[in-house]
Short mmCIF file of C-alpha atoms and ligand atoms in Angstrom, two decimals:
data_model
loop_
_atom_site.label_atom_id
_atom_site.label_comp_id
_atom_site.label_asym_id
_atom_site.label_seq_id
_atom_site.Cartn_x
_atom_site.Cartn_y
_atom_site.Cartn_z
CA UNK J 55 19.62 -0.14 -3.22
CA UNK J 56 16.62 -0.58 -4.89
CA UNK J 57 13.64 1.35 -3.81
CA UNK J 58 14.16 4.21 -1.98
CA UNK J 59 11.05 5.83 -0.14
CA UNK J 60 11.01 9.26 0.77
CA UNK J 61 7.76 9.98 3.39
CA UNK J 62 6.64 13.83 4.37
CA UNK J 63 4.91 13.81 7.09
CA UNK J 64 3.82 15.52 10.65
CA UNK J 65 4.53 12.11 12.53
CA UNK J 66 7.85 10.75 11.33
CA UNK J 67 8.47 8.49 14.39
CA UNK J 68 5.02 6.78 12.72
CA UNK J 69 7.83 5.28 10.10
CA UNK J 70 8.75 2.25 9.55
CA UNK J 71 7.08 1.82 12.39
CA UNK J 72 5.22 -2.25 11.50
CA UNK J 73 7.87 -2.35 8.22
CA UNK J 74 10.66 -2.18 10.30
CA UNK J 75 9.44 -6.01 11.48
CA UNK J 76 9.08 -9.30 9.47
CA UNK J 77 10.01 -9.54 5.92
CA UNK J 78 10.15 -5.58 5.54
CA UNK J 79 12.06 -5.04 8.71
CA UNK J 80 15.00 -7.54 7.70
CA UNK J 81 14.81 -6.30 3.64
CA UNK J 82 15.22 -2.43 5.42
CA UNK J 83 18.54 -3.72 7.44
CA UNK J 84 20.19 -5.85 4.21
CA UNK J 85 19.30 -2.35 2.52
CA UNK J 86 17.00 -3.79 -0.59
CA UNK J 87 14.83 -0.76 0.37
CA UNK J 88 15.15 2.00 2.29
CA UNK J 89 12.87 4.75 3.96
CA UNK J 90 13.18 8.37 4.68
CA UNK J 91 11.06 10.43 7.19
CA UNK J 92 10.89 14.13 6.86
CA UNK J 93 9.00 16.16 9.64
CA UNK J 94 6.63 18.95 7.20
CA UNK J 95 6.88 21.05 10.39
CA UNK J 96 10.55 22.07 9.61
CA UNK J 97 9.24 23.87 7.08
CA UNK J 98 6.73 26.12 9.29
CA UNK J 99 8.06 29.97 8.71
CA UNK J 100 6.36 31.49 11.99
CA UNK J 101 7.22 31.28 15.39
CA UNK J 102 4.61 28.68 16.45
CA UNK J 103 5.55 26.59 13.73
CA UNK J 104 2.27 26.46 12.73
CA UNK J 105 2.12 24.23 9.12
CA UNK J 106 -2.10 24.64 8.82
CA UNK J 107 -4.63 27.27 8.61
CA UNK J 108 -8.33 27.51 8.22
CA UNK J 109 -9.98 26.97 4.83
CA UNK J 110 -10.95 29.37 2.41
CA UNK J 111 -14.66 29.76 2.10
CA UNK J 112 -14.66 28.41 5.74
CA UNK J 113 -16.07 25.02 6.73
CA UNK J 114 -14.92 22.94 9.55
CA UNK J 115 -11.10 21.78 10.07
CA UNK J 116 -7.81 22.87 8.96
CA UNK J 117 -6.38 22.73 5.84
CA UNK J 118 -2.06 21.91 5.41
CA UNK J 119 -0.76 25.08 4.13
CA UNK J 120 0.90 25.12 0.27
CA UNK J 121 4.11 26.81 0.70
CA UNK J 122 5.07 24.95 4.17
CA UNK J 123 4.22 21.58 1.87
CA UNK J 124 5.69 22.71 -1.13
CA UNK J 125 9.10 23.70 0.56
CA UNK J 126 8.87 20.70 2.50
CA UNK J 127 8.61 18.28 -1.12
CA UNK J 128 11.47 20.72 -2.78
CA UNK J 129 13.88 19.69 0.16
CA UNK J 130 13.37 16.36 -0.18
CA UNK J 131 12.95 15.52 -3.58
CA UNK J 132 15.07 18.08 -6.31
CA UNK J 133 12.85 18.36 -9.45
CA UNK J 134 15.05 16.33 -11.51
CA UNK J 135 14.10 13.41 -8.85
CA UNK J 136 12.37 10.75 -11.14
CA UNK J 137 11.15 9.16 -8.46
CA UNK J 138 6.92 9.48 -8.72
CA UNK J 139 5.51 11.71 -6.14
CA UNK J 140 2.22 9.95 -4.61
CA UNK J 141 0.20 11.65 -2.22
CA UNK J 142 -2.31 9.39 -0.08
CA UNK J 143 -5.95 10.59 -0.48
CA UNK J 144 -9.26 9.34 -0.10
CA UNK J 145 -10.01 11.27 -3.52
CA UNK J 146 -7.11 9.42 -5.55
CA UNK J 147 -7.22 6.46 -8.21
CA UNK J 148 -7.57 3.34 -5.80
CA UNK J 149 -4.45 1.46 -5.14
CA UNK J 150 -4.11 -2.08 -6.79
CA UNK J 151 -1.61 -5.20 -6.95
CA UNK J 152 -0.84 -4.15 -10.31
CA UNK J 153 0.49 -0.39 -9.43
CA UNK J 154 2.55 -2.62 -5.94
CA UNK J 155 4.07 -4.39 -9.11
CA UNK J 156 5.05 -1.33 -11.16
CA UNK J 157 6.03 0.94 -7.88
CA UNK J 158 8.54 -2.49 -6.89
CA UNK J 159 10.08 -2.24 -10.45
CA UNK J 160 10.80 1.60 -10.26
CA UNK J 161 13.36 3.54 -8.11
CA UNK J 162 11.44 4.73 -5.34
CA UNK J 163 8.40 6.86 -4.06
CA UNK J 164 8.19 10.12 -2.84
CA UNK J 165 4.80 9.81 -0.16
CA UNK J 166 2.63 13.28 0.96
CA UNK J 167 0.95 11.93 4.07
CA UNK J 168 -2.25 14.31 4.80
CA UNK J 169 -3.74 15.44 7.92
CA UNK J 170 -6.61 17.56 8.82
CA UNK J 171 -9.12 18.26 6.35
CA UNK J 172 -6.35 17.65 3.77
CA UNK J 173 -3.80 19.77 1.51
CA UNK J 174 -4.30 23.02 -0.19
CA UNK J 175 -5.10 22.26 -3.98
CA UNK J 176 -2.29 24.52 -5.35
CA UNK J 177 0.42 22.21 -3.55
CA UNK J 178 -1.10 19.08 -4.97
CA UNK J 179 -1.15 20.93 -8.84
CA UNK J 180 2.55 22.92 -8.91
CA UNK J 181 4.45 19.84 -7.07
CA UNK J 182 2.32 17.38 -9.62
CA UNK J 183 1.28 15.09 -6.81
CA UNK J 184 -0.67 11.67 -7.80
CA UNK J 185 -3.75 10.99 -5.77
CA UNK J 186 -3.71 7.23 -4.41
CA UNK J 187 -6.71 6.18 -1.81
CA UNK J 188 -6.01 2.96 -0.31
CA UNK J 189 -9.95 2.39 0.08
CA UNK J 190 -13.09 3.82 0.47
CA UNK J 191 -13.08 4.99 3.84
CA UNK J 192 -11.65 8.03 5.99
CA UNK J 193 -8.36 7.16 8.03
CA UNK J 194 -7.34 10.30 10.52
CA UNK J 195 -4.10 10.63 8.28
CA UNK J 196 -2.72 9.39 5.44
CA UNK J 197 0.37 7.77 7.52
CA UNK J 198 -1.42 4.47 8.07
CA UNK J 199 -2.15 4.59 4.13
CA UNK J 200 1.27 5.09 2.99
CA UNK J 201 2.63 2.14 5.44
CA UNK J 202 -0.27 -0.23 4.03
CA UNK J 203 0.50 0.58 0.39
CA UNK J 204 4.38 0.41 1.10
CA UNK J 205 4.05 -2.87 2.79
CA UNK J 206 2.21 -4.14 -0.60
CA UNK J 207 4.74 -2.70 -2.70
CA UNK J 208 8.00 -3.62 -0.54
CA UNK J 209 7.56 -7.62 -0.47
CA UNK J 210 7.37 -7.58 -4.17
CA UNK J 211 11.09 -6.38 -4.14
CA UNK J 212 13.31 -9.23 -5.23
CA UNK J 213 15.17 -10.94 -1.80
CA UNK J 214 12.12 -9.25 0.31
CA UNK J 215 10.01 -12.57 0.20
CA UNK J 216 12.04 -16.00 0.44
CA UNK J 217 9.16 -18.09 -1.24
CA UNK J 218 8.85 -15.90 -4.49
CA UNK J 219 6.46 -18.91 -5.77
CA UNK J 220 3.89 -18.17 -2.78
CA UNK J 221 3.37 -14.28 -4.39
CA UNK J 222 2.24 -15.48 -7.91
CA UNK J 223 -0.70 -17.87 -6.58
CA UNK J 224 -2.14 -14.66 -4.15
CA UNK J 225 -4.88 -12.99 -4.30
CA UNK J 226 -5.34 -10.16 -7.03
CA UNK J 227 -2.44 -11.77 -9.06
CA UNK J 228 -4.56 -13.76 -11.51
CA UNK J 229 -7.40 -11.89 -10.98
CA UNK J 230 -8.94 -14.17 -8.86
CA UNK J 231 -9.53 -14.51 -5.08
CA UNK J 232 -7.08 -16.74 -3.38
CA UNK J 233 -8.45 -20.50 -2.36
CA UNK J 234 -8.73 -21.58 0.86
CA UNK J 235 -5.29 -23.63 3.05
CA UNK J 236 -5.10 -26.17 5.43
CA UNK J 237 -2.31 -27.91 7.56
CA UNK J 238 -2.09 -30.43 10.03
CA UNK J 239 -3.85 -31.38 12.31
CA UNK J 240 -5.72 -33.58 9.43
CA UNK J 241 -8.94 -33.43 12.13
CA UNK J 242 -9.95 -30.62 13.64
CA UNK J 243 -13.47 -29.80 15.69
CA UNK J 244 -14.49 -32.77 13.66
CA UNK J 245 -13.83 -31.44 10.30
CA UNK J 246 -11.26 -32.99 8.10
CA UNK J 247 -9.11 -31.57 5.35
CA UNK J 248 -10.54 -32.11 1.83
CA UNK J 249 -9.75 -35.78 0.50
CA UNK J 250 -8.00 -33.59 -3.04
CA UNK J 251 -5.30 -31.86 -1.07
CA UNK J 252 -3.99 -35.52 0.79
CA UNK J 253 -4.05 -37.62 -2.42
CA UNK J 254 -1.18 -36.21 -3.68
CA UNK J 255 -2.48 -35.87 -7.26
CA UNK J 256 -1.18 -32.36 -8.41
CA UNK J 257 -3.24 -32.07 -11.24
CA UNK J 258 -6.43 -32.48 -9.48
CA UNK J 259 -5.57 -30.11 -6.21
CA UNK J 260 -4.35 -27.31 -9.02
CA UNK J 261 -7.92 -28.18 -10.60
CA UNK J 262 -9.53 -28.22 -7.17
CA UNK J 263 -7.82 -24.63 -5.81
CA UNK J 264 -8.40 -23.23 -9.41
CA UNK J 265 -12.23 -24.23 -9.07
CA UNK J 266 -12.53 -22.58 -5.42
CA UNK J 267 -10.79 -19.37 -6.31
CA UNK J 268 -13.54 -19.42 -9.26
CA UNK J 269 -16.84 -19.83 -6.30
CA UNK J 270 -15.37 -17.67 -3.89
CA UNK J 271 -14.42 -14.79 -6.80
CA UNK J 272 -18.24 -15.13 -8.01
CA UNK J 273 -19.79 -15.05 -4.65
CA UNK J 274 -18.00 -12.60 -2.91
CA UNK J 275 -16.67 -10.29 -5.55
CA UNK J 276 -18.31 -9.62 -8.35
CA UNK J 277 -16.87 -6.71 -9.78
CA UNK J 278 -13.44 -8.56 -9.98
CA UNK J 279 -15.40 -11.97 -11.58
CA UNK J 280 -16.72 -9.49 -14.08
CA UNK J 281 -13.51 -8.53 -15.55
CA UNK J 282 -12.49 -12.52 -14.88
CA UNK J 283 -15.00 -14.01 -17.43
CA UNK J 284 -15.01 -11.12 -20.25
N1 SAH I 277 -11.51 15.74 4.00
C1 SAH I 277 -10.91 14.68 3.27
C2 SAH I 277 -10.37 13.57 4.19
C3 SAH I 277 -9.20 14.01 5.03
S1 SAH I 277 -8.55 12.70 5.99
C4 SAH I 277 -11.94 14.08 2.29
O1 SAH I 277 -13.11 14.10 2.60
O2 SAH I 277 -11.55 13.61 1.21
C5 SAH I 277 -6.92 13.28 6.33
C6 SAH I 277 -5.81 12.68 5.49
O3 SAH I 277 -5.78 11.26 5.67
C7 SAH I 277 -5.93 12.87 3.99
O4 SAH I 277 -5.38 14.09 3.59
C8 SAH I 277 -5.13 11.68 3.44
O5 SAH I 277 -3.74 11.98 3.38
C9 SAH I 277 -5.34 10.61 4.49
N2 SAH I 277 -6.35 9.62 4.11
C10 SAH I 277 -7.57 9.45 4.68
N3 SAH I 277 -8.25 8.46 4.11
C11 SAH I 277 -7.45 7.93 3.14
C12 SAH I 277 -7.60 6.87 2.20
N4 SAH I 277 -8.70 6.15 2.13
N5 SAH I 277 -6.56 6.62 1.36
C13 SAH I 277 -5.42 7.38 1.41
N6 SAH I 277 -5.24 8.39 2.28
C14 SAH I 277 -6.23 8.67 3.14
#
């Protein structure tokens, strides 16, 4: 086993969930990952089983409670668990390609999936939980998020992905945008395939994908062409 992946969560039935298809979903059966779902609500001390409350300082919503959370975390992960313990947040450092790569390498990931207004702040400080936001946008929980980032990390296993050639030219992994494909048929509506990518001169379709990553980087994304060109 590689990369083990241990999700808390209210909605466990969410997971795999779309990873237990494809690429993911045949890497979970032949065991090169694996994934753990632990219901947060097991951990509720009252008789409703309640696991939120409303915040201090009031304000709309509910916040998750810290010592439902917290006990929740300590049964699933021991403290000597070196496995990092990510917790899926709008607030947290944004997740990259890079961090898919070094998460693949490493023996696992513990995942806090939020709900509500979020977690209470002493949880996220005593069980030393690492922000990650998976964009700049709200999602209703951070479920969807963990899937999404697992999905990124779990094709980078080795044995996930058959073609490993097809993950270095991607998007993100040179710092570039990815160029554009085409297959047959060679017409289509009228428009043929570029003249470069039939000739069967390697050096010049390398030259020619190279030079549209370049134009669409620039144009579309100029915060990554920034970092491109210093
Ligand atoms: N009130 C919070 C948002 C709560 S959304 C705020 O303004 O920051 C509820 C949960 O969804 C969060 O606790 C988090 O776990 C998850 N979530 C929402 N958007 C996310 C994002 N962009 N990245 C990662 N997790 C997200």
């Amino acid at each position: 086993m590689t990369f083990k992946s241990t999700i808390l969560t209210l909605y466990p039935d969410m997971f795999p969930g779309p990873l237990g298809h494809s690429l993911a979903g045949r890497g979970l059966e032949r065991e090169l990952w694996s994934i753990e779902a632990c219901q947060i609500r097991d951990h509720a001390t009252d008789k409703h089983r309640s696991v939120d409350d409303t915040p201090a300082g009031g304000g709309a919503g509910m916040v998750l409670r810290a010592d439902v959370l917290a006990s929740a975390i300590d049964a699933a992960a021991p403290p000597d668990d070196p496995r990092p313990r990510l917790l899926m947040s709008p607030r947290g450092t944004p997740f990259t390609q890079a961090r898919a790569h070094e998460l693949a390498k490493g023996p696992g990931a513990i995942i806090v999936c939020g709900r509500f207004e979020g977690i209470d702040q002493r949880v996220i400080d005593r069980r030393n939980l690492e922000e990650i936001s998976v964009g700049d946008y709200i999602l209703s929980g951070g479920e969807m998020a963990a899937l999404t980032m697992l999905d990124a990390i779990v094709r980078l296993i080795p044995g996930v992905m058959g073609n490993l050639e097809s993950a270095d030219t991607e998007s993100f992994e040179n710092g570039l945008l990815e160029h554009p494909h085409y297959t047959r048929p060679a017409e289509f509506e009228g428009m043929t395939i570029p003249d470069v990518l039939t000739s069967g001169n390697h050096k010049k379709i390398a030259e020619w994908r190279l030079q549209k990553s370049e134009e669409l980087t620039r144009d579309r994304r100029p915060d990554l062409w920034g970092n491109y060109v210093e």
